[in-house]
Short mmCIF file of C-alpha atoms in Angstrom, two decimals:
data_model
loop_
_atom_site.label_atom_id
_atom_site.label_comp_id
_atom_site.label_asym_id
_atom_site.label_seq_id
_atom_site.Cartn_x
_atom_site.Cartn_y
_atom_site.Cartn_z
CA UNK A 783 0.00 0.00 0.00
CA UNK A 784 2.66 2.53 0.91
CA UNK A 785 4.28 2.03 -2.86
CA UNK A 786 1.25 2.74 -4.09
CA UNK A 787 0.87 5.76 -2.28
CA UNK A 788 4.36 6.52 -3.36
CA UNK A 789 3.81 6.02 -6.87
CA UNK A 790 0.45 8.26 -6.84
CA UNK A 791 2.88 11.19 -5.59
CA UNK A 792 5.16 10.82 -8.03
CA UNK A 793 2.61 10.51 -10.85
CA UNK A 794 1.18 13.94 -9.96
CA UNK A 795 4.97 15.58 -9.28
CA UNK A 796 5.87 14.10 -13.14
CA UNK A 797 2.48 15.72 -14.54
CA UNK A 798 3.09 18.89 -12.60
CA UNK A 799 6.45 19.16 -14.19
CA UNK A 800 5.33 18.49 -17.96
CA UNK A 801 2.71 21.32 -17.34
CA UNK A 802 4.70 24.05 -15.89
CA UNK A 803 7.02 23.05 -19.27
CA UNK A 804 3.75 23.95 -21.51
CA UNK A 805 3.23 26.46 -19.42
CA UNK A 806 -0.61 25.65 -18.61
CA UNK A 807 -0.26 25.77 -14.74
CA UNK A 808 -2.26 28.96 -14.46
CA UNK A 809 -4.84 27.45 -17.12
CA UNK A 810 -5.05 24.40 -14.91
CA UNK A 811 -5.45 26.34 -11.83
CA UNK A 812 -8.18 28.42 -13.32
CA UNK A 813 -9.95 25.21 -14.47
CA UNK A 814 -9.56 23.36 -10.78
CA UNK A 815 -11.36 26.70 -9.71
CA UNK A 816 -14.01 26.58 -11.93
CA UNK A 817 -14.95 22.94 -11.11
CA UNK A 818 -14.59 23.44 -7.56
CA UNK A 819 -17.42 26.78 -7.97
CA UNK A 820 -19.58 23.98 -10.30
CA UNK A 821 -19.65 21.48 -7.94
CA UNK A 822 -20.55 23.79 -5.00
CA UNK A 823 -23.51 24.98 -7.04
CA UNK A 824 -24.55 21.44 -7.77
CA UNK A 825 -24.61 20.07 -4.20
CA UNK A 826 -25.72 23.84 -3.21
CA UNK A 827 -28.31 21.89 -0.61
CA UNK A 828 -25.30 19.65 0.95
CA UNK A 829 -23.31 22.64 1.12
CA UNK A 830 -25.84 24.77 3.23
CA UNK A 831 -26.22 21.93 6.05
CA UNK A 832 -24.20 22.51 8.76
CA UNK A 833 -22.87 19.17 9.28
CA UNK A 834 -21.98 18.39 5.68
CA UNK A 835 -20.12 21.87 5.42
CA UNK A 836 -16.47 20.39 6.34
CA UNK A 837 -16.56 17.46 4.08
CA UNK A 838 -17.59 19.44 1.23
CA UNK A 839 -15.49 21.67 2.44
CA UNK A 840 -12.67 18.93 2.04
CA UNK A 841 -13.33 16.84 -1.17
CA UNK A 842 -12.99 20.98 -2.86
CA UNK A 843 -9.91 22.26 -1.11
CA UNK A 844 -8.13 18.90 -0.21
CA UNK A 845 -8.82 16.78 -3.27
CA UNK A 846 -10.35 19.16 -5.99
CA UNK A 847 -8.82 22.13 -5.42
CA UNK A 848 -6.13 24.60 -7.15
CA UNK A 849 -4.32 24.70 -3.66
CA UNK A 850 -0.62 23.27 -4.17
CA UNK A 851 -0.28 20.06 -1.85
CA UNK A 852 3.41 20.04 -2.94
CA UNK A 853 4.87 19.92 1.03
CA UNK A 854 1.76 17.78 1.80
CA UNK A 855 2.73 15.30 -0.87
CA UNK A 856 6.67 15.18 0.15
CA UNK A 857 5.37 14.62 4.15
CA UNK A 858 3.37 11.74 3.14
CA UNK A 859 6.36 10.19 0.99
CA UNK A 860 8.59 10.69 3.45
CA UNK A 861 6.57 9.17 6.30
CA UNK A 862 4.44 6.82 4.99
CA UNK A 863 6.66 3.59 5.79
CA UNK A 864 6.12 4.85 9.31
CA UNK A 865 2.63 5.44 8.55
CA UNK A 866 2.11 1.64 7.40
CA UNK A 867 2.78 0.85 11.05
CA UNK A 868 0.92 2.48 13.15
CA UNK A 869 -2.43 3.57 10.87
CA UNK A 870 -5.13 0.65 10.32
CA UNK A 871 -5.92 -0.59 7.28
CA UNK A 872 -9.02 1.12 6.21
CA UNK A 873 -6.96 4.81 6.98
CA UNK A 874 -4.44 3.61 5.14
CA UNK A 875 -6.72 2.72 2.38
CA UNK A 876 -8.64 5.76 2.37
CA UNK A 877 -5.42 7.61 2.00
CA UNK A 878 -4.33 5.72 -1.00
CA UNK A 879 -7.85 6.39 -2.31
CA UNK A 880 -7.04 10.29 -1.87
CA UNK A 881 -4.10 10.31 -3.68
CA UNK A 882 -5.15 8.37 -6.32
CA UNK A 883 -8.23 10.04 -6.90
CA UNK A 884 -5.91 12.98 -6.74
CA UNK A 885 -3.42 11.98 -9.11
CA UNK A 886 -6.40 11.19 -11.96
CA UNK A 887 -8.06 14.12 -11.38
CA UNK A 888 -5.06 16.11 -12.19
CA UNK A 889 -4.42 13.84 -15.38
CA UNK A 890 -7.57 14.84 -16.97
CA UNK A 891 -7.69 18.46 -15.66
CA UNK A 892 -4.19 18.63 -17.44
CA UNK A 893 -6.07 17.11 -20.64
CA UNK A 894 -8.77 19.61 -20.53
CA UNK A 895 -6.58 22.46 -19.97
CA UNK A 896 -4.35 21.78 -23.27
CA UNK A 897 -7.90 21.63 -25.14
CA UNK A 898 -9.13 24.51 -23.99
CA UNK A 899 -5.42 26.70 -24.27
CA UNK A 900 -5.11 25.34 -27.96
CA UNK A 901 -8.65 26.48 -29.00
CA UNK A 902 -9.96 29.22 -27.10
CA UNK A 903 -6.53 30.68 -26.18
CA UNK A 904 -6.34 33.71 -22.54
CA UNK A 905 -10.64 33.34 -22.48
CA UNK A 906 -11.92 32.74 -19.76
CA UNK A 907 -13.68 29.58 -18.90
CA UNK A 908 -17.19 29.24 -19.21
CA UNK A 909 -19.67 26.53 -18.82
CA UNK A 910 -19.97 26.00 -22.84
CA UNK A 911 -15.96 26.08 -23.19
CA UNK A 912 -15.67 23.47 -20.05
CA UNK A 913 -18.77 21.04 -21.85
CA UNK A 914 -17.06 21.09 -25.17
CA UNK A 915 -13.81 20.43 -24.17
CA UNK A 916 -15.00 17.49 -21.48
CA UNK A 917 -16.61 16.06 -24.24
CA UNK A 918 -13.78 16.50 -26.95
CA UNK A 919 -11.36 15.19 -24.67
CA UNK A 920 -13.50 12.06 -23.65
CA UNK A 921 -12.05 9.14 -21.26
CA UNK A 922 -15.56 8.42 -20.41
CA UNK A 923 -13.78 5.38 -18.30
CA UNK A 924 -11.71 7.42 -16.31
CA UNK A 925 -14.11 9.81 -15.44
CA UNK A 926 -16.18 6.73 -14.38
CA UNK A 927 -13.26 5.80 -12.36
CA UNK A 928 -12.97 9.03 -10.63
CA UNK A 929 -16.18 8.34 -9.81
CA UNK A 930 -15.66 5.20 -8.22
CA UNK A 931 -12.76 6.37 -6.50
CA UNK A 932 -14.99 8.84 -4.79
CA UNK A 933 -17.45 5.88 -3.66
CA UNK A 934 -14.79 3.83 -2.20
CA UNK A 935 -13.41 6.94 -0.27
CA UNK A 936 -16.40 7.19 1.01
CA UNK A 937 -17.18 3.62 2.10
CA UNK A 938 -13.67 3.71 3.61
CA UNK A 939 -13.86 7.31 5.26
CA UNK A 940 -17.58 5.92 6.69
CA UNK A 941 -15.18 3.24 8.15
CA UNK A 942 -12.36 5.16 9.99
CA UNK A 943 -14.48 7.26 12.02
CA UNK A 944 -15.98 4.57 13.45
CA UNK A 945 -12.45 3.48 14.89
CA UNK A 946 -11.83 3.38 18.40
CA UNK A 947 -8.96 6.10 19.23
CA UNK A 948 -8.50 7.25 15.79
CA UNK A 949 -9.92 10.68 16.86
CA UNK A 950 -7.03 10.91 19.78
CA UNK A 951 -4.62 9.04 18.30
CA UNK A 952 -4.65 12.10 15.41
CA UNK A 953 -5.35 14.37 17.76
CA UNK A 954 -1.87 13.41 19.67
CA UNK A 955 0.10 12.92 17.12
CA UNK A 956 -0.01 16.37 15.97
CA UNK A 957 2.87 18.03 18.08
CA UNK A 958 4.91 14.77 16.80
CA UNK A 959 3.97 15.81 13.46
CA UNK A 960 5.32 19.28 13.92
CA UNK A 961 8.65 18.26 15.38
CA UNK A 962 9.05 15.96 12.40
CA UNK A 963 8.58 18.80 10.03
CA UNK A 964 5.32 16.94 9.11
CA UNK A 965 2.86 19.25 9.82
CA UNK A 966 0.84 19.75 6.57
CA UNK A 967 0.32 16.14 6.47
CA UNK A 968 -1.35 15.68 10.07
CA UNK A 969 -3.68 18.81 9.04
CA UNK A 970 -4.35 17.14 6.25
CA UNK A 971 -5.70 13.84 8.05
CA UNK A 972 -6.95 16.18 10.81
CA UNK A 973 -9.34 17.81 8.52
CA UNK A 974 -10.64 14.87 6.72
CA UNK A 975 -11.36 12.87 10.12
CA UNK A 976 -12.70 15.86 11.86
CA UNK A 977 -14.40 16.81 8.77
CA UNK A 978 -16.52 12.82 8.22
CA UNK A 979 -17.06 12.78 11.84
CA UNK A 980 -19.13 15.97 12.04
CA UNK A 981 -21.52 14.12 9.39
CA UNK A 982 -22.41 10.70 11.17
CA UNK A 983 -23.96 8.74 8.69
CA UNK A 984 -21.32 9.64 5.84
CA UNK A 985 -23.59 7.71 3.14
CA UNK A 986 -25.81 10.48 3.11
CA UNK A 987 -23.71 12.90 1.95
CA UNK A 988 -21.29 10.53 -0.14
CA UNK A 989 -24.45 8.47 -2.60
CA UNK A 990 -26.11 12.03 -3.40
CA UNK A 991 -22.78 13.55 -4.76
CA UNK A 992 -22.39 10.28 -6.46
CA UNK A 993 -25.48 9.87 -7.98
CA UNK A 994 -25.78 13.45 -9.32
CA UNK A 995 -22.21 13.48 -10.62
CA UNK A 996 -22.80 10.09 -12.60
CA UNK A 997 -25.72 11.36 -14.46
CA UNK A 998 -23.44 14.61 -14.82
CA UNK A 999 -20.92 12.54 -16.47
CA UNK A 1000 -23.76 10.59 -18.78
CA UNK A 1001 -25.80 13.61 -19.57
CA UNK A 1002 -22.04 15.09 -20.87
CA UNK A 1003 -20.88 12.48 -22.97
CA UNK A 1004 -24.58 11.63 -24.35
CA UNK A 1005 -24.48 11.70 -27.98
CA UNK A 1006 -26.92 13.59 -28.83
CA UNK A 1007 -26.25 16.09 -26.75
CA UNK A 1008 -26.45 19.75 -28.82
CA UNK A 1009 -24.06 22.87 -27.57
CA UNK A 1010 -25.00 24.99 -26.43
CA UNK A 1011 -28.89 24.69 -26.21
CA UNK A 1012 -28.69 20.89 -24.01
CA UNK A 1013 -25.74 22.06 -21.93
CA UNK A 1014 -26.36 20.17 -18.55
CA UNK A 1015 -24.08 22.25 -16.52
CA UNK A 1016 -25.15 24.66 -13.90
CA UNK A 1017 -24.79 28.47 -14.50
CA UNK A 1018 -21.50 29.31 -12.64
#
């Protein structure tokens, strides 16, 4: 597990590299941006209940989001052997889950961003730009993926706050975590446990998101499908 979590790292650090080289960073920023607003407006309802606010809260800023997890990435490759030992399975799983999903996301955010820089070149991004270029650049299984990614998460997120001691055993490890020059990587856990905690029974935030992204996804790559006049994207 901790090689794959390894590997996930470097995958992203590799893609990072090629795109600062084409010089599309800011583009995919912009984009990560954009989808974060989109998917606030879509699960607008989850959003505005108090106890699903941190964990939507999370899946935009800790696994969506333009924010650069560059020192949180080099913690967890640094530590994770260490990790391996002392985390159960199921954290160590949803972890690996994390990164992967992060990893993907970034892959086709970095194939979206090339579409949209070689055909509608400094415009901004709008919901008819973002529809044609998901749909031009395609990977209808991948997206799927990310999808399922996203459900297992969830199942194994639902899982790890149901630990006994997780909570303190995070909550103690975080001056550990500091002397160890680890810090962004204990937030990071910090604000995911404290953040599926809050919601109790995770499955009702987790199979709504899922549900209304998947016929997202369909509604996108359904033939038929006319742009702009079908566009199934909310106004953003």
């Amino acid at each position: 597990m901790a090689q794959a979590i390894i590997k996930h790292i470097h995958r992203v650090n590799a893609l990072r590299d090629l795109a600062l080289k084409l010089n599309i960073m800011p583009l995919i920023h912009a984009l990560q941006e954009w989808q974060c607003e989109r998917l606030l407006v879509s699960h607008d309802d989850l959003a505005q209940q108090v106890r699903y606010q941190k964990a939507m809260a999370f899946f935009v800023e800790e696994l969506y989001g333009p924010k650069d997890f560059s020192q949180r990435d080099a913690d967890i490759a640094r530590v994770i052997p260490k990790l391996a030992k002392v985390l159960p399975d199921k954290a160590m799983n949803a972890m690996d889950d994390a990164l992967s999903l992060n990893a993907l996301s970034f892959n086709l955010d970095m194939d979206m961003a090339q579409y949209l820089n070689s055909h509608y070149p400094n415009a901004p991004i709008t919901r008819d730009t973002y529809a044609e270029a998901y749909r031009n650049v395609g990977r209808q299984d991948d997206r799927q993926h990310q999808i399922d990614i996203i459900s297992h998460l969830g199942d194994q997120l639902a899982d790890v706050v149901k630990i006994p001691g997780i909570g303190m055993l995070i909550k103690l490890s975080r001056r550990p975590a500091k002397l160890a020059g680890v810090l962004a990587l204990h937030e990071f856990l910090e604000r995911g446990f404290n953040a599926f905690k809050a919601i109790g029974d995770v499955q009702s935030f987790i199979q709504p998101v899922l549900e209304r992204e998947k016929a997202l996804m369909y509604n996108l790559f359904e033939p038929t499908l006319s742009l702009p006049d079908d566009n199934p994207l909310p106004h953003v």
